[in-house]
C-alpha cells in the first residue's frame, strides 16, 4: 500500500518501534482492504441490479407481449369456434379437429414462452446453462411436433406439415450436435413457421364451415403478420 | 499542534482508504449488477409480458369470433350478447402493453377478466370447456 510505504519512509521515530510489526500489519491491512473491495462489490452488484431490473423488465415485457399476441388470439378464435360448434351440435369430427388444433396451439404457446425465457438471456449466459436449456427446449419441441402431426392425415395441409416436421427433425439433430448461438434463430424461425401453419389449418377449417367473411379475413390477416415476423 | 494534526491525517487516510477501496469495489460491482439486472429483468419481463398479452389476446380472439358469428343472428339473446362482446372488445383495444409499470395495468387486466367471465356466463359456456383453456395458461 503506497501510503503505508510513505509513512514508513517518513523517518518519524514514533513508527520505528513498530517496524518489526509492519509486515503482518501490512498483510492485515491488505486483507482488510480486499475485504472492503469485496464488500463494496457486493453492495454495488445489489444496487446495480436494482437500478437496472425495472428497465430490463420493461424492455422484456414489450418484446414478450409482441411475440405472444398472435398465438393467444388464435387460441381464443379456436375456443370460440369450439363452443359455437358444440352449441350447434355439429359433427363430432369437426369438434375433434378443433380440439386437436386448440391443443396444438396451447402446446405451441408453451414452447414460445420457453423460447422467450431463453432468448432474453441468449448473449449472456454461460455455455453450460445454454446447453441445459437447449436440451429442455428440444424436449418440448419434440413433444409438440408429435402432437402437431397427429391430426394431419386427412388435413389439406398434411403435405406441408410433413415437410415441416422433416425440417423440424433436421433442426433437432442440429441442436444435439451444436449449441452455438445462431441455432436460437433457427428455432425462432421454425416456431414462427409452426404458428403460421396453425393459422393456415385454422383458416381451412373455418372456410369449410362457411364462417362469416369478416372472420376468415381476420385469420388471414393474423397469418400475414406472422409471416412478416419471419 | 503537529501531533494531533498528523494523527487526524492518519485517521483520515485510513478512513478514506477504507471508503476508496469500498468505492472501487462498489463501482465495479454496480456495473456488473446493472448487466445482471438487465438480463434478469428482461427475462422476467418477457415471460410476464408474454403471458399477459397471450391471455388478453385470447379474450380478444374469443370475443371477435363470437361477434362475427352472432352478427346476423335473429336469436333474441343475440342483442345483449353482442353488446357485452363489443364492450369487451373495446376494453381490450384500449389495453396497452407498452408500459408495464403503469399503475392501472392490474386494474385494467382485472376488468377485462371480469368482463370475460360475464361473457362466459352469458353464453352459458360449459364448465368443462372453461377448464380446458384455463389449464392452457389462462388464469382468472
GROMACS .gro file of C-alpha atoms in nm:
model
  370
    1UNK     CA    1   0.000   0.000   0.000
    2UNK     CA    2   0.156   0.325  -0.113
    3UNK     CA    3   0.053   0.530   0.184
    4UNK     CA    4   0.192   0.275   0.426
    5UNK     CA    5   0.523   0.292   0.243
    6UNK     CA    6   0.511   0.671   0.251
    7UNK     CA    7   0.458   0.674   0.624
    8UNK     CA    8   0.723   0.413   0.695
    9UNK     CA    9   0.983   0.608   0.493
   10UNK     CA   10   0.899   0.940   0.658
   11UNK     CA   11   1.153   0.869   0.933
   12UNK     CA   12   0.927   0.956   1.222
   13UNK     CA   13   1.050   0.796   1.545
   14UNK     CA   14   0.707   0.716   1.655
   15UNK     CA   15   0.680   0.450   1.384
   16UNK     CA   16   1.024   0.298   1.435
   17UNK     CA   17   0.924   0.085   1.727
   18UNK     CA   18   0.656  -0.074   1.513
   19UNK     CA   19   0.889  -0.151   1.218
   20UNK     CA   20   0.925  -0.518   1.309
   21UNK     CA   21   0.548  -0.549   1.314
   22UNK     CA   22   0.500  -0.381   0.976
   23UNK     CA   23   0.486  -0.698   0.765
   24UNK     CA   24   0.196  -0.865   0.949
   25UNK     CA   25   0.024  -0.527   0.974
   26UNK     CA   26   0.061  -0.473   0.601
   27UNK     CA   27  -0.084  -0.815   0.542
   28UNK     CA   28  -0.368  -0.739   0.774
   29UNK     CA   29  -0.420  -0.405   0.601
   30UNK     CA   30  -0.421  -0.565   0.259
   31UNK     CA   31  -0.660  -0.826   0.384
   32UNK     CA   32  -0.888  -0.560   0.526
   33UNK     CA   33  -0.883  -0.354   0.211
   34UNK     CA   34  -0.954  -0.658  -0.002
   35UNK     CA   35  -1.247  -0.720   0.222
   36UNK     CA   36  -1.359  -0.359   0.168
   37UNK     CA   37  -1.336  -0.406  -0.210
   38UNK     CA   38  -1.539  -0.723  -0.183
   39UNK     CA   39  -1.797  -0.558   0.044
   40UNK     CA   40  -1.822  -0.268  -0.197
   41UNK     CA   41  -1.850  -0.505  -0.491
   42UNK     CA   42  -2.130  -0.696  -0.324
   43UNK     CA   43  -2.322  -0.380  -0.238
   44UNK     CA   44  -2.254  -0.246  -0.587
   45UNK     CA   45  -2.395  -0.557  -0.751
   46UNK     CA   46  -2.711  -0.532  -0.544
   47UNK     CA   47  -2.754  -0.161  -0.618
   48UNK     CA   48  -2.672  -0.203  -0.988
   49UNK     CA   49  -2.912  -0.489  -1.019
   50UNK     CA   50  -3.188  -0.296  -0.850
   51UNK     CA   51  -3.134   0.007  -1.069
   52UNK     CA   52  -3.147  -0.194  -1.393
   53UNK     CA   53  -3.415  -0.452  -1.315
   54UNK     CA   54  -3.716  -0.234  -1.394
   55UNK     CA   55  -3.561  -0.111  -1.715
   56UNK     CA   56  -3.484  -0.467  -1.823
   57UNK     CA   57  -3.831  -0.579  -1.720
   58UNK     CA   58  -3.992  -0.307  -1.934
   59UNK     CA   59  -3.782  -0.399  -2.238
   60UNK     CA   60  -3.857  -0.768  -2.198
   61UNK     CA   61  -4.226  -0.709  -2.131
   62UNK     CA   62  -4.286  -0.526  -2.458
   63UNK     CA   63  -4.087  -0.785  -2.657
   64UNK     CA   64  -4.268  -1.072  -2.487
   65UNK     CA   65  -4.611  -0.916  -2.537
   66UNK     CA   66  -4.546  -0.860  -2.908
   67UNK     CA   67  -4.438  -1.216  -2.973
   68UNK     CA   68  -4.720  -1.389  -2.784
   69UNK     CA   69  -5.021  -1.193  -2.914
   70UNK     CA   70  -5.092  -1.399  -3.225
   71UNK     CA   71  -5.084  -1.741  -3.061
   72UNK     CA   72  -5.309  -1.615  -2.779
   73UNK     CA   73  -5.556  -1.472  -3.026
   74UNK     CA   74  -5.559  -1.791  -3.231
   75UNK     CA   75  -5.637  -1.988  -2.915
   76UNK     CA   76  -5.927  -1.750  -2.847
   77UNK     CA   77  -6.063  -1.789  -3.201
   78UNK     CA   78  -6.042  -2.169  -3.186
   79UNK     CA   79  -6.204  -2.177  -2.841
   80UNK     CA   80  -6.493  -1.961  -2.963
   81UNK     CA   81  -6.538  -2.185  -3.269
   82UNK     CA   82  -6.530  -2.492  -3.047
   83UNK     CA   83  -6.805  -2.358  -2.817
   84UNK     CA   84  -7.008  -2.249  -3.121
   85UNK     CA   85  -6.978  -2.591  -3.289
   86UNK     CA   86  -7.070  -2.763  -2.963
   87UNK     CA   87  -7.380  -2.544  -2.925
   88UNK     CA   88  -7.477  -2.612  -3.287
   89UNK     CA   89  -7.432  -2.985  -3.215
   90UNK     CA   90  -7.207  -3.021  -3.517
   91UNK     CA   91  -7.040  -3.335  -3.647
   92UNK     CA   92  -6.810  -3.475  -3.379
   93UNK     CA   93  -6.528  -3.498  -3.636
   94UNK     CA   94  -6.523  -3.122  -3.675
   95UNK     CA   95  -6.530  -3.082  -3.298
   96UNK     CA   96  -6.241  -3.327  -3.259
   97UNK     CA   97  -6.040  -3.144  -3.525
   98UNK     CA   98  -6.099  -2.815  -3.344
   99UNK     CA   99  -5.999  -2.966  -3.009
  100UNK     CA  100  -5.682  -3.103  -3.166
  101UNK     CA  101  -5.596  -2.768  -3.322
  102UNK     CA  102  -5.661  -2.590  -2.992
  103UNK     CA  103  -5.440  -2.834  -2.805
  104UNK     CA  104  -5.159  -2.789  -3.059
  105UNK     CA  105  -5.194  -2.411  -3.025
  106UNK     CA  106  -5.175  -2.439  -2.644
  107UNK     CA  107  -4.863  -2.657  -2.670
  108UNK     CA  108  -4.712  -2.411  -2.914
  109UNK     CA  109  -4.783  -2.129  -2.670
  110UNK     CA  110  -4.584  -2.314  -2.403
  111UNK     CA  111  -4.293  -2.362  -2.644
  112UNK     CA  112  -4.295  -1.993  -2.735
  113UNK     CA  113  -4.295  -1.893  -2.366
  114UNK     CA  114  -3.999  -2.122  -2.305
  115UNK     CA  115  -3.822  -1.969  -2.602
  116UNK     CA  116  -3.881  -1.621  -2.459
  117UNK     CA  117  -3.730  -1.728  -2.130
  118UNK     CA  118  -3.418  -1.841  -2.311
  119UNK     CA  119  -3.376  -1.583  -2.586
  120UNK     CA  120  -3.362  -1.293  -2.343
  121UNK     CA  121  -3.053  -1.446  -2.183
  122UNK     CA  122  -2.916  -1.554  -2.520
  123UNK     CA  123  -2.600  -1.348  -2.535
  124UNK     CA  124  -2.502  -1.362  -2.173
  125UNK     CA  125  -2.544  -1.700  -2.012
  126UNK     CA  126  -2.264  -1.944  -1.974
  127UNK     CA  127  -2.226  -2.228  -2.221
  128UNK     CA  128  -2.324  -2.483  -1.961
  129UNK     CA  129  -2.659  -2.315  -1.897
  130UNK     CA  130  -2.711  -2.281  -2.273
  131UNK     CA  131  -2.658  -2.650  -2.307
  132UNK     CA  132  -2.908  -2.749  -2.041
  133UNK     CA  133  -3.176  -2.508  -2.154
  134UNK     CA  134  -3.142  -2.604  -2.518
  135UNK     CA  135  -3.186  -2.965  -2.423
  136UNK     CA  136  -3.500  -2.874  -2.229
  137UNK     CA  137  -3.636  -2.676  -2.522
  138UNK     CA  138  -3.552  -2.961  -2.751
  139UNK     CA  139  -3.766  -3.193  -2.539
  140UNK     CA  140  -4.064  -2.955  -2.551
  141UNK     CA  141  -4.029  -2.906  -2.928
  142UNK     CA  142  -4.021  -3.280  -2.980
  143UNK     CA  143  -4.340  -3.331  -2.781
  144UNK     CA  144  -4.523  -3.056  -2.964
  145UNK     CA  145  -4.425  -3.162  -3.312
  146UNK     CA  146  -4.551  -3.512  -3.237
  147UNK     CA  147  -4.885  -3.370  -3.120
  148UNK     CA  148  -4.893  -3.149  -3.429
  149UNK     CA  149  -4.869  -3.426  -3.687
  150UNK     CA  150  -5.133  -3.640  -3.520
  151UNK     CA  151  -5.422  -3.472  -3.699
  152UNK     CA  152  -5.257  -3.414  -4.032
  153UNK     CA  153  -5.368  -3.735  -4.206
  154UNK     CA  154  -5.687  -3.601  -4.359
  155UNK     CA  155  -5.583  -3.240  -4.349
  156UNK     CA  156  -5.528  -3.036  -4.666
  157UNK     CA  157  -5.209  -2.906  -4.512
  158UNK     CA  158  -5.071  -3.252  -4.444
  159UNK     CA  159  -4.805  -3.233  -4.711
  160UNK     CA  160  -4.684  -2.900  -4.584
  161UNK     CA  161  -4.698  -3.033  -4.232
  162UNK     CA  162  -4.491  -3.341  -4.311
  163UNK     CA  163  -4.230  -3.132  -4.483
  164UNK     CA  164  -4.228  -2.905  -4.187
  165UNK     CA  165  -4.183  -3.196  -3.949
  166UNK     CA  166  -3.898  -3.331  -4.159
  167UNK     CA  167  -3.735  -2.990  -4.149
  168UNK     CA  168  -3.801  -2.975  -3.777
  169UNK     CA  169  -3.630  -3.307  -3.713
  170UNK     CA  170  -3.331  -3.192  -3.914
  171UNK     CA  171  -3.306  -2.890  -3.690
  172UNK     CA  172  -3.336  -3.102  -3.380
  173UNK     CA  173  -3.041  -3.309  -3.499
  174UNK     CA  174  -2.855  -2.988  -3.545
  175UNK     CA  175  -2.937  -2.896  -3.186
  176UNK     CA  176  -2.786  -3.208  -3.042
  177UNK     CA  177  -2.466  -3.152  -3.237
  178UNK     CA  178  -2.424  -2.785  -3.173
  179UNK     CA  179  -2.512  -2.531  -2.907
  180UNK     CA  180  -2.392  -2.229  -3.100
  181UNK     CA  181  -2.584  -1.908  -3.066
  182UNK     CA  182  -2.724  -1.900  -3.420
  183UNK     CA  183  -2.929  -2.212  -3.360
  184UNK     CA  184  -3.159  -1.992  -3.149
  185UNK     CA  185  -3.258  -1.807  -3.464
  186UNK     CA  186  -3.331  -2.135  -3.639
  187UNK     CA  187  -3.563  -2.222  -3.351
  188UNK     CA  188  -3.723  -1.883  -3.374
  189UNK     CA  189  -3.788  -1.921  -3.748
  190UNK     CA  190  -3.928  -2.269  -3.717
  191UNK     CA  191  -4.154  -2.167  -3.426
  192UNK     CA  192  -4.298  -1.881  -3.628
  193UNK     CA  193  -4.344  -2.120  -3.917
  194UNK     CA  194  -4.530  -2.355  -3.685
  195UNK     CA  195  -4.772  -2.077  -3.578
  196UNK     CA  196  -4.818  -1.977  -3.943
  197UNK     CA  197  -4.905  -2.339  -4.023
  198UNK     CA  198  -5.158  -2.348  -3.740
  199UNK     CA  199  -5.317  -2.034  -3.883
  200UNK     CA  200  -5.339  -2.195  -4.228
  201UNK     CA  201  -5.505  -2.504  -4.080
  202UNK     CA  202  -5.749  -2.286  -3.884
  203UNK     CA  203  -5.829  -2.087  -4.197
  204UNK     CA  204  -5.900  -2.406  -4.395
  205UNK     CA  205  -6.126  -2.533  -4.119
  206UNK     CA  206  -6.312  -2.202  -4.085
  207UNK     CA  207  -6.359  -2.187  -4.466
  208UNK     CA  208  -6.501  -2.539  -4.467
  209UNK     CA  209  -6.754  -2.430  -4.203
  210UNK     CA  210  -6.869  -2.138  -4.422
  211UNK     CA  211  -6.797  -1.888  -4.148
  212UNK     CA  212  -6.852  -1.512  -4.197
  213UNK     CA  213  -6.608  -1.343  -4.436
  214UNK     CA  214  -6.502  -1.093  -4.169
  215UNK     CA  215  -6.369  -1.376  -3.952
  216UNK     CA  216  -6.189  -1.551  -4.239
  217UNK     CA  217  -6.037  -1.218  -4.334
  218UNK     CA  218  -5.915  -1.171  -3.979
  219UNK     CA  219  -5.748  -1.513  -3.959
  220UNK     CA  220  -5.581  -1.440  -4.294
  221UNK     CA  221  -5.461  -1.108  -4.155
  222UNK     CA  222  -5.307  -1.280  -3.850
  223UNK     CA  223  -5.130  -1.514  -4.092
  224UNK     CA  224  -4.981  -1.218  -4.281
  225UNK     CA  225  -4.845  -1.064  -3.960
  226UNK     CA  226  -4.699  -1.399  -3.862
  227UNK     CA  227  -4.524  -1.440  -4.196
  228UNK     CA  228  -4.383  -1.089  -4.165
  229UNK     CA  229  -4.235  -1.174  -3.824
  230UNK     CA  230  -4.008  -1.412  -4.010
  231UNK     CA  231  -0.027   2.114   1.740
  232UNK     CA  232   0.156   1.897   1.486
  233UNK     CA  233   0.082   1.579   1.674
  234UNK     CA  234  -0.297   1.587   1.679
  235UNK     CA  235  -0.299   1.714   1.317
  236UNK     CA  236  -0.087   1.428   1.198
  237UNK     CA  237  -0.300   1.190   1.392
  238UNK     CA  238  -0.608   1.339   1.223
  239UNK     CA  239  -0.442   1.296   0.883
  240UNK     CA  240  -0.358   0.940   0.967
  241UNK     CA  241  -0.712   0.859   1.063
  242UNK     CA  242  -0.837   1.047   0.761
  243UNK     CA  243  -0.612   0.837   0.538
  244UNK     CA  244  -0.729   0.520   0.698
  245UNK     CA  245  -1.092   0.620   0.676
  246UNK     CA  246  -1.052   0.748   0.322
  247UNK     CA  247  -0.867   0.439   0.211
  248UNK     CA  248  -1.147   0.238   0.355
  249UNK     CA  249  -1.401   0.436   0.157
  250UNK     CA  250  -1.182   0.443  -0.154
  251UNK     CA  251  -1.140   0.066  -0.170
  252UNK     CA  252  -1.502   0.014  -0.090
  253UNK     CA  253  -1.596   0.266  -0.357
  254UNK     CA  254  -1.379   0.100  -0.620
  255UNK     CA  255  -1.540  -0.234  -0.547
  256UNK     CA  256  -1.881  -0.071  -0.549
  257UNK     CA  257  -1.832   0.085  -0.894
  258UNK     CA  258  -1.714  -0.241  -1.039
  259UNK     CA  259  -1.997  -0.429  -0.871
  260UNK     CA  260  -2.253  -0.173  -0.983
  261UNK     CA  261  -2.161  -0.222  -1.349
  262UNK     CA  262  -2.182  -0.597  -1.316
  263UNK     CA  263  -2.507  -0.564  -1.123
  264UNK     CA  264  -2.657  -0.349  -1.396
  265UNK     CA  265  -2.567  -0.611  -1.653
  266UNK     CA  266  -2.724  -0.887  -1.445
  267UNK     CA  267  -3.026  -0.671  -1.364
  268UNK     CA  268  -3.100  -0.601  -1.730
  269UNK     CA  269  -3.078  -0.970  -1.818
  270UNK     CA  270  -3.287  -1.085  -1.522
  271UNK     CA  271  -3.538  -0.806  -1.573
  272UNK     CA  272  -3.572  -0.878  -1.945
  273UNK     CA  273  -3.618  -1.243  -1.878
  274UNK     CA  274  -3.892  -1.192  -1.620
  275UNK     CA  275  -4.049  -0.913  -1.823
  276UNK     CA  276  -4.059  -1.120  -2.142
  277UNK     CA  277  -4.230  -1.413  -1.976
  278UNK     CA  278  -4.472  -1.190  -1.783
  279UNK     CA  279  -4.550  -0.969  -2.084
  280UNK     CA  280  -4.592  -1.277  -2.300
  281UNK     CA  281  -4.837  -1.435  -2.057
  282UNK     CA  282  -5.046  -1.120  -2.012
  283UNK     CA  283  -5.053  -1.043  -2.386
  284UNK     CA  284  -5.144  -1.400  -2.470
  285UNK     CA  285  -5.425  -1.401  -2.215
  286UNK     CA  286  -5.570  -1.069  -2.329
  287UNK     CA  287  -5.530  -1.167  -2.696
  288UNK     CA  288  -5.714  -1.491  -2.615
  289UNK     CA  289  -6.012  -1.289  -2.487
  290UNK     CA  290  -5.996  -1.071  -2.797
  291UNK     CA  291  -5.992  -1.366  -3.037
  292UNK     CA  292  -6.279  -1.526  -2.848
  293UNK     CA  293  -6.492  -1.210  -2.841
  294UNK     CA  294  -6.417  -1.113  -3.201
  295UNK     CA  295  -6.507  -1.459  -3.331
  296UNK     CA  296  -6.835  -1.471  -3.140
  297UNK     CA  297  -6.919  -1.120  -3.259
  298UNK     CA  298  -6.875  -1.233  -3.620
  299UNK     CA  299  -7.082  -1.546  -3.558
  300UNK     CA  300  -7.369  -1.355  -3.394
  301UNK     CA  301  -7.379  -1.051  -3.621
  302UNK     CA  302  -7.662  -1.176  -3.842
  303UNK     CA  303  -7.832  -1.385  -3.578
  304UNK     CA  304  -8.204  -1.344  -3.519
  305UNK     CA  305  -8.184  -1.507  -3.174
  306UNK     CA  306  -8.347  -1.296  -2.901
  307UNK     CA  307  -8.041  -1.331  -2.681
  308UNK     CA  308  -7.806  -1.213  -2.958
  309UNK     CA  309  -7.856  -0.841  -2.891
  310UNK     CA  310  -7.744  -0.847  -2.529
  311UNK     CA  311  -7.461  -1.087  -2.605
  312UNK     CA  312  -7.332  -0.869  -2.891
  313UNK     CA  313  -7.339  -0.562  -2.669
  314UNK     CA  314  -7.131  -0.734  -2.397
  315UNK     CA  315  -6.886  -0.866  -2.659
  316UNK     CA  316  -6.844  -0.519  -2.804
  317UNK     CA  317  -6.775  -0.375  -2.458
  318UNK     CA  318  -6.509  -0.643  -2.402
  319UNK     CA  319  -6.353  -0.579  -2.745
  320UNK     CA  320  -6.345  -0.206  -2.671
  321UNK     CA  321  -6.175  -0.265  -2.335
  322UNK     CA  322  -5.909  -0.483  -2.495
  323UNK     CA  323  -5.848  -0.240  -2.780
  324UNK     CA  324  -5.764   0.032  -2.529
  325UNK     CA  325  -5.548  -0.207  -2.325
  326UNK     CA  326  -5.184  -0.107  -2.362
  327UNK     CA  327  -4.887  -0.342  -2.342
  328UNK     CA  328  -4.633  -0.064  -2.384
  329UNK     CA  329  -4.599   0.040  -2.019
  330UNK     CA  330  -4.572  -0.249  -1.774
  331UNK     CA  331  -4.502  -0.005  -1.489
  332UNK     CA  332  -4.841   0.161  -1.537
  333UNK     CA  333  -5.040   0.173  -1.213
  334UNK     CA  334  -5.365   0.096  -1.391
  335UNK     CA  335  -5.237  -0.217  -1.566
  336UNK     CA  336  -5.350  -0.463  -1.299
  337UNK     CA  337  -5.687  -0.289  -1.264
  338UNK     CA  338  -5.740  -0.293  -1.640
  339UNK     CA  339  -5.648  -0.660  -1.654
  340UNK     CA  340  -5.890  -0.741  -1.373
  341UNK     CA  341  -6.167  -0.552  -1.551
  342UNK     CA  342  -6.102  -0.740  -1.877
  343UNK     CA  343  -6.102  -1.072  -1.687
  344UNK     CA  344  -6.428  -0.999  -1.512
  345UNK     CA  345  -6.591  -0.884  -1.837
  346UNK     CA  346  -6.478  -1.210  -1.998
  347UNK     CA  347  -6.629  -1.406  -1.708
  348UNK     CA  348  -6.953  -1.218  -1.772
  349UNK     CA  349  -6.936  -1.317  -2.140
  350UNK     CA  350  -6.881  -1.681  -2.040
  351UNK     CA  351  -7.186  -1.687  -1.815
  352UNK     CA  352  -7.396  -1.504  -2.074
  353UNK     CA  353  -7.306  -1.771  -2.330
  354UNK     CA  354  -7.354  -2.049  -2.074
  355UNK     CA  355  -7.007  -2.178  -2.155
  356UNK     CA  356  -6.989  -2.526  -2.005
  357UNK     CA  357  -6.758  -2.560  -1.706
  358UNK     CA  358  -6.551  -2.840  -1.859
  359UNK     CA  359  -6.468  -2.623  -2.158
  360UNK     CA  360  -6.354  -2.340  -1.932
  361UNK     CA  361  -6.130  -2.585  -1.754
  362UNK     CA  362  -5.983  -2.680  -2.088
  363UNK     CA  363  -5.846  -2.335  -2.162
  364UNK     CA  364  -5.776  -2.243  -1.802
  365UNK     CA  365  -5.529  -2.531  -1.799
  366UNK     CA  366  -5.356  -2.395  -2.103
  367UNK     CA  367  -5.228  -2.087  -1.927
  368UNK     CA  368  -5.528  -1.858  -1.884
  369UNK     CA  369  -5.579  -1.776  -1.520
  370UNK     CA  370  -5.860  -1.592  -1.352
   0.00000   0.00000   0.00000
